PDB file of C-alpha atoms and ligand atoms in Angstrom:
ATOM      1  CA  MET A   1     -92.495 -25.986 -38.572  1.00 68.00           C
ATOM      2  CA  LEU A   2     -91.343 -22.922 -40.543  1.00 78.00           C
ATOM      3  CA  ASP A   3     -90.243 -19.710 -38.832  1.00 84.00           C
ATOM      4  CA  GLU A   4     -91.659 -16.580 -40.479  1.00 83.00           C
ATOM      5  CA  GLN A   5     -88.572 -14.498 -39.710  1.00 93.00           C
ATOM      6  CA  CYS A   6     -86.075 -17.058 -40.992  1.00 97.00           C
ATOM      7  CA  ILE A   7     -84.345 -16.475 -44.312  1.00 98.00           C
ATOM      8  CA  PHE A   8     -83.752 -20.219 -44.911  1.00 98.00           C
ATOM      9  CA  CYS A   9     -87.413 -21.024 -44.173  1.00 97.00           C
ATOM     10  CA  LYS A  10     -88.294 -18.435 -46.814  1.00 97.00           C
ATOM     11  CA  ILE A  11     -85.909 -20.068 -49.275  1.00 97.00           C
ATOM     12  CA  ILE A  12     -87.423 -23.495 -48.514  1.00 97.00           C
ATOM     13  CA  ALA A  13     -90.924 -22.048 -49.067  1.00 96.00           C
ATOM     14  CA  GLY A  14     -89.791 -20.480 -52.362  1.00 96.00           C
ATOM     15  CA  GLU A  15     -90.472 -16.954 -51.065  1.00 96.00           C
ATOM     16  CA  ILE A  16     -86.822 -15.993 -51.607  1.00 96.00           C
ATOM     17  CA  PRO A  17     -85.229 -17.240 -54.832  1.00 98.00           C
ATOM     18  CA  SER A  18     -82.280 -19.620 -54.646  1.00 98.00           C
ATOM     19  CA  LYS A  19     -80.412 -22.021 -56.857  1.00 98.00           C
ATOM     20  CA  LYS A  20     -81.756 -25.307 -55.476  1.00 98.00           C
ATOM     21  CA  VAL A  21     -79.812 -28.400 -56.475  1.00 98.00           C
ATOM     22  CA  TYR A  22     -81.665 -30.996 -54.373  1.00 98.00           C
ATOM     23  CA  GLU A  23     -84.912 -31.284 -52.435  1.00 98.00           C
ATOM     24  CA  ASP A  24     -86.878 -34.073 -50.799  1.00 98.00           C
ATOM     25  CA  ASP A  25     -89.390 -34.340 -47.927  1.00 98.00           C
ATOM     26  CA  TRP A  26     -86.765 -33.674 -45.270  1.00 98.00           C
ATOM     27  CA  MET A  27     -84.047 -31.464 -46.687  1.00 98.00           C
ATOM     28  CA  CYS A  28     -83.154 -28.907 -49.272  1.00 98.00           C
ATOM     29  CA  VAL A  29     -79.759 -28.029 -50.785  1.00 98.00           C
ATOM     30  CA  PHE A  30     -79.068 -24.721 -52.500  1.00 98.00           C
ATOM     31  CA  ALA A  31     -76.104 -22.589 -53.557  1.00 98.00           C
ATOM     32  CA  ASP A  32     -74.682 -20.162 -51.004  1.00 98.00           C
ATOM     33  CA  VAL A  33     -75.243 -16.585 -52.170  1.00 98.00           C
ATOM     34  CA  GLU A  34     -71.675 -15.620 -51.176  1.00 98.00           C
ATOM     35  CA  PRO A  35     -69.627 -18.663 -52.171  1.00 98.00           C
ATOM     36  CA  LYS A  36     -66.397 -19.233 -50.213  1.00 97.00           C
ATOM     37  CA  ALA A  37     -65.213 -21.908 -52.686  1.00 97.00           C
ATOM     38  CA  LYS A  38     -65.862 -22.816 -56.329  1.00 98.00           C
ATOM     39  CA  VAL A  39     -68.694 -25.035 -55.096  1.00 98.00           C
ATOM     40  CA  HIS A  40     -70.462 -23.811 -51.964  1.00 98.00           C
ATOM     41  CA  LEU A  41     -73.784 -25.434 -51.151  1.00 98.00           C
ATOM     42  CA  LEU A  42     -75.928 -25.249 -48.033  1.00 99.00           C
ATOM     43  CA  ALA A  43     -77.839 -28.336 -46.895  1.00 98.00           C
ATOM     44  CA  VAL A  44     -80.745 -27.438 -44.619  1.00 98.00           C
ATOM     45  CA  PRO A  45     -83.433 -29.471 -42.861  1.00 98.00           C
ATOM     46  CA  LYS A  46     -86.933 -28.431 -43.978  1.00 97.00           C
ATOM     47  CA  SER A  47     -88.044 -28.127 -40.370  1.00 96.00           C
ATOM     48  CA  HIS A  48     -86.707 -25.079 -38.565  1.00 97.00           C
ATOM     49  CA  PHE A  49     -84.341 -25.487 -35.637  1.00 95.00           C
ATOM     50  CA  LYS A  50     -81.514 -23.231 -34.649  1.00 96.00           C
ATOM     51  CA  LEU A  51     -78.517 -25.049 -33.330  1.00 97.00           C
ATOM     52  CA  LEU A  52     -76.750 -28.384 -33.423  1.00 97.00           C
ATOM     53  CA  SER A  53     -76.406 -28.084 -29.643  1.00 97.00           C
ATOM     54  CA  GLU A  54     -80.191 -27.859 -29.245  1.00 96.00           C
ATOM     55  CA  ALA A  55     -81.166 -30.635 -31.661  1.00 97.00           C
ATOM     56  CA  THR A  56     -83.635 -33.176 -30.304  1.00 97.00           C
ATOM     57  CA  ASP A  57     -83.296 -36.888 -31.034  1.00 98.00           C
ATOM     58  CA  ASP A  58     -85.700 -36.507 -33.971  1.00 97.00           C
ATOM     59  CA  GLN A  59     -83.715 -33.571 -35.329  1.00 97.00           C
ATOM     60  CA  MET A  60     -80.473 -35.534 -34.936  1.00 98.00           C
ATOM     61  CA  GLU A  61     -82.072 -38.237 -37.074  1.00 98.00           C
ATOM     62  CA  ILE A  62     -82.695 -35.661 -39.789  1.00 98.00           C
ATOM     63  CA  ILE A  63     -79.050 -34.500 -39.588  1.00 98.00           C
ATOM     64  CA  SER A  64     -77.962 -38.109 -39.891  1.00 98.00           C
ATOM     65  CA  TYR A  65     -80.260 -38.570 -42.896  1.00 98.00           C
ATOM     66  CA  MET A  66     -78.777 -35.437 -44.479  1.00 98.00           C
ATOM     67  CA  LEU A  67     -75.271 -36.828 -44.005  1.00 98.00           C
ATOM     68  CA  THR A  68     -76.257 -39.989 -45.863  1.00 98.00           C
ATOM     69  CA  LYS A  69     -77.535 -37.913 -48.820  1.00 98.00           C
ATOM     70  CA  ILE A  70     -74.688 -35.397 -49.021  1.00 98.00           C
ATOM     71  CA  PRO A  71     -71.977 -37.579 -50.645  1.00 98.00           C
ATOM     72  CA  ARG A  72     -74.066 -38.153 -53.776  1.00 98.00           C
ATOM     73  CA  ILE A  73     -75.297 -34.547 -53.928  1.00 98.00           C
ATOM     74  CA  ALA A  74     -71.715 -33.282 -53.576  1.00 98.00           C
ATOM     75  CA  ARG A  75     -70.436 -35.667 -56.246  1.00 98.00           C
ATOM     76  CA  GLU A  76     -73.171 -34.636 -58.682  1.00 98.00           C
ATOM     77  CA  ASN A  77     -72.448 -30.946 -58.158  1.00 98.00           C
ATOM     78  CA  GLY A  78     -68.758 -30.731 -58.921  1.00 98.00           C
ATOM     79  CA  CYS A  79     -67.130 -32.151 -55.796  1.00 98.00           C
ATOM     80  CA  GLU A  80     -65.867 -35.436 -57.289  1.00 97.00           C
ATOM     81  CA  ASN A  81     -62.417 -34.857 -55.766  1.00 97.00           C
ATOM     82  CA  GLY A  82     -63.620 -34.235 -52.243  1.00 98.00           C
ATOM     83  CA  TYR A  83     -65.329 -31.618 -50.174  1.00 98.00           C
ATOM     84  CA  ARG A  84     -65.457 -30.158 -46.703  1.00 98.00           C
ATOM     85  CA  LEU A  85     -68.550 -30.090 -44.485  1.00 98.00           C
ATOM     86  CA  ILE A  86     -68.911 -27.317 -41.915  1.00 98.00           C
ATOM     87  CA  ILE A  87     -71.531 -26.602 -39.289  1.00 98.00           C
ATOM     88  CA  ASN A  88     -71.009 -23.239 -37.648  1.00 98.00           C
ATOM     89  CA  GLN A  89     -72.317 -23.471 -34.104  1.00 97.00           C
ATOM     90  CA  GLY A  90     -72.891 -20.185 -32.305  1.00 94.00           C
ATOM     91  CA  GLU A  91     -71.144 -16.888 -31.989  1.00 93.00           C
ATOM     92  CA  ASP A  92     -67.437 -17.864 -31.969  1.00 97.00           C
ATOM     93  CA  ALA A  93     -67.949 -19.879 -35.158  1.00 97.00           C
ATOM     94  CA  GLY A  94     -69.580 -16.881 -36.802  1.00 96.00           C
ATOM     95  CA  GLN A  95     -73.015 -18.468 -37.244  1.00 97.00           C
ATOM     96  CA  THR A  96     -75.193 -15.822 -38.886  1.00 97.00           C
ATOM     97  CA  VAL A  97     -78.305 -17.774 -39.902  1.00 98.00           C
ATOM     98  CA  PHE A  98     -80.009 -19.548 -37.019  1.00 97.00           C
ATOM     99  CA  HIS A  99     -81.579 -22.369 -39.007  1.00 98.00           C
ATOM    100  CA  LEU A 100     -79.246 -25.333 -38.824  1.00 98.00           C
ATOM    101  CA  HIS A 101     -77.283 -25.824 -42.022  1.00 98.00           C
ATOM    102  CA  ILE A 102     -74.353 -27.824 -43.288  1.00 98.00           C
ATOM    103  CA  HIS A 103     -71.938 -26.022 -45.601  1.00 98.00           C
ATOM    104  CA  ILE A 104     -70.628 -28.177 -48.458  1.00 98.00           C
ATOM    105  CA  LEU A 105     -67.420 -26.693 -49.866  1.00 98.00           C
ATOM    106  CA  GLY A 106     -65.390 -28.043 -52.763  1.00 98.00           C
ATOM    107  CA  GLY A 107     -64.824 -27.962 -56.496  1.00 98.00           C
ATOM    108  CA  GLU A 108     -61.160 -27.000 -55.977  1.00 98.00           C
ATOM    109  CA  PRO A 109     -58.353 -27.672 -53.476  1.00 97.00           C
ATOM    110  CA  LEU A 110     -59.489 -25.986 -50.272  1.00 97.00           C
ATOM    111  CA  GLY A 111     -56.215 -25.668 -48.380  1.00 92.00           C
ATOM    112  CA  ASP A 112     -56.108 -25.422 -44.620  1.00 89.00           C
ATOM    113  CA  LEU A 113     -58.756 -23.675 -42.567  1.00 74.00           C
TER     114      LEU A 113
HETATM  115  P1  5GP B   1     -73.365 -19.335 -41.252  1.00 89.32           P
HETATM  116  O1  5GP B   1     -72.282 -18.307 -41.068  1.00 89.32           O
HETATM  117  O2  5GP B   1     -74.605 -18.996 -40.450  1.00 89.32           O
HETATM  118  O3  5GP B   1     -72.865 -20.731 -41.003  1.00 89.32           O
HETATM  119  O4  5GP B   1     -73.701 -19.307 -42.788  1.00 89.32           O
HETATM  120  C1  5GP B   1     -74.796 -18.669 -43.362  1.00 89.32           C
HETATM  121  C2  5GP B   1     -74.574 -18.715 -44.853  1.00 89.32           C
HETATM  122  O5  5GP B   1     -75.783 -18.359 -45.479  1.00 89.32           O
HETATM  123  C3  5GP B   1     -73.501 -17.744 -45.357  1.00 89.32           C
HETATM  124  O6  5GP B   1     -72.483 -18.463 -46.035  1.00 89.32           O
HETATM  125  C4  5GP B   1     -74.269 -16.804 -46.291  1.00 89.32           C
HETATM  126  O7  5GP B   1     -73.518 -16.454 -47.440  1.00 89.32           O
HETATM  127  C5  5GP B   1     -75.501 -17.628 -46.646  1.00 89.32           C
HETATM  128  N1  5GP B   1     -76.684 -16.825 -46.932  1.00 89.32           N
HETATM  129  C6  5GP B   1     -77.172 -15.785 -46.196  1.00 89.32           C
HETATM  130  N2  5GP B   1     -78.285 -15.292 -46.756  1.00 89.32           N
HETATM  131  C7  5GP B   1     -78.519 -16.045 -47.858  1.00 89.32           C
HETATM  132  C8  5GP B   1     -79.551 -16.014 -48.860  1.00 89.32           C
HETATM  133  O8  5GP B   1     -80.477 -15.194 -48.850  1.00 89.32           O
HETATM  134  N3  5GP B   1     -79.463 -16.938 -49.870  1.00 89.32           N
HETATM  135  C9  5GP B   1     -78.463 -17.861 -49.912  1.00 89.32           C
HETATM  136  N4  5GP B   1     -78.475 -18.719 -50.938  1.00 89.32           N
HETATM  137  N5  5GP B   1     -77.485 -17.929 -48.986  1.00 89.32           N
HETATM  138  C10 5GP B   1     -77.509 -17.017 -47.974  1.00 89.32           C
HETATM  139 ZN1   ZN B   2     -85.797 -21.532 -40.617  1.00 89.32          ZN
END
């Protein structure tokens, strides 16, 4: 399930420190190390898979589950006024970590992309 080379798998396993704000059997949410907004969290599935475009039906169910949890997690972490969710898919989007993750950005007006 975990990939030994993957930085997010190491964070999930506690081998690399992170500021975790939420964890359950399926997902983990922690602060991005280089925040692009006042609040910048990363929601990751605990099982390793690389890309939205490659997600199996089971993995899509986990993404759906994550989306049901995110509103409360965002609200409880400083995004009461709204937030933006981003999934970077592949090279043109600038994806750098190939363990699927959802960016949660907020805590201030974000402006246009
Ligand atoms: P991507 O561009 O792949 O969508 O986003 C990867 C994100 O992971 C970036 O925003 C980057 O700052 C974050 N990141 C990379 N390495 C680490 C790390 O070791 N710890 C944490 N907390 N975030 C990381
Ligand atoms: Zn991983």
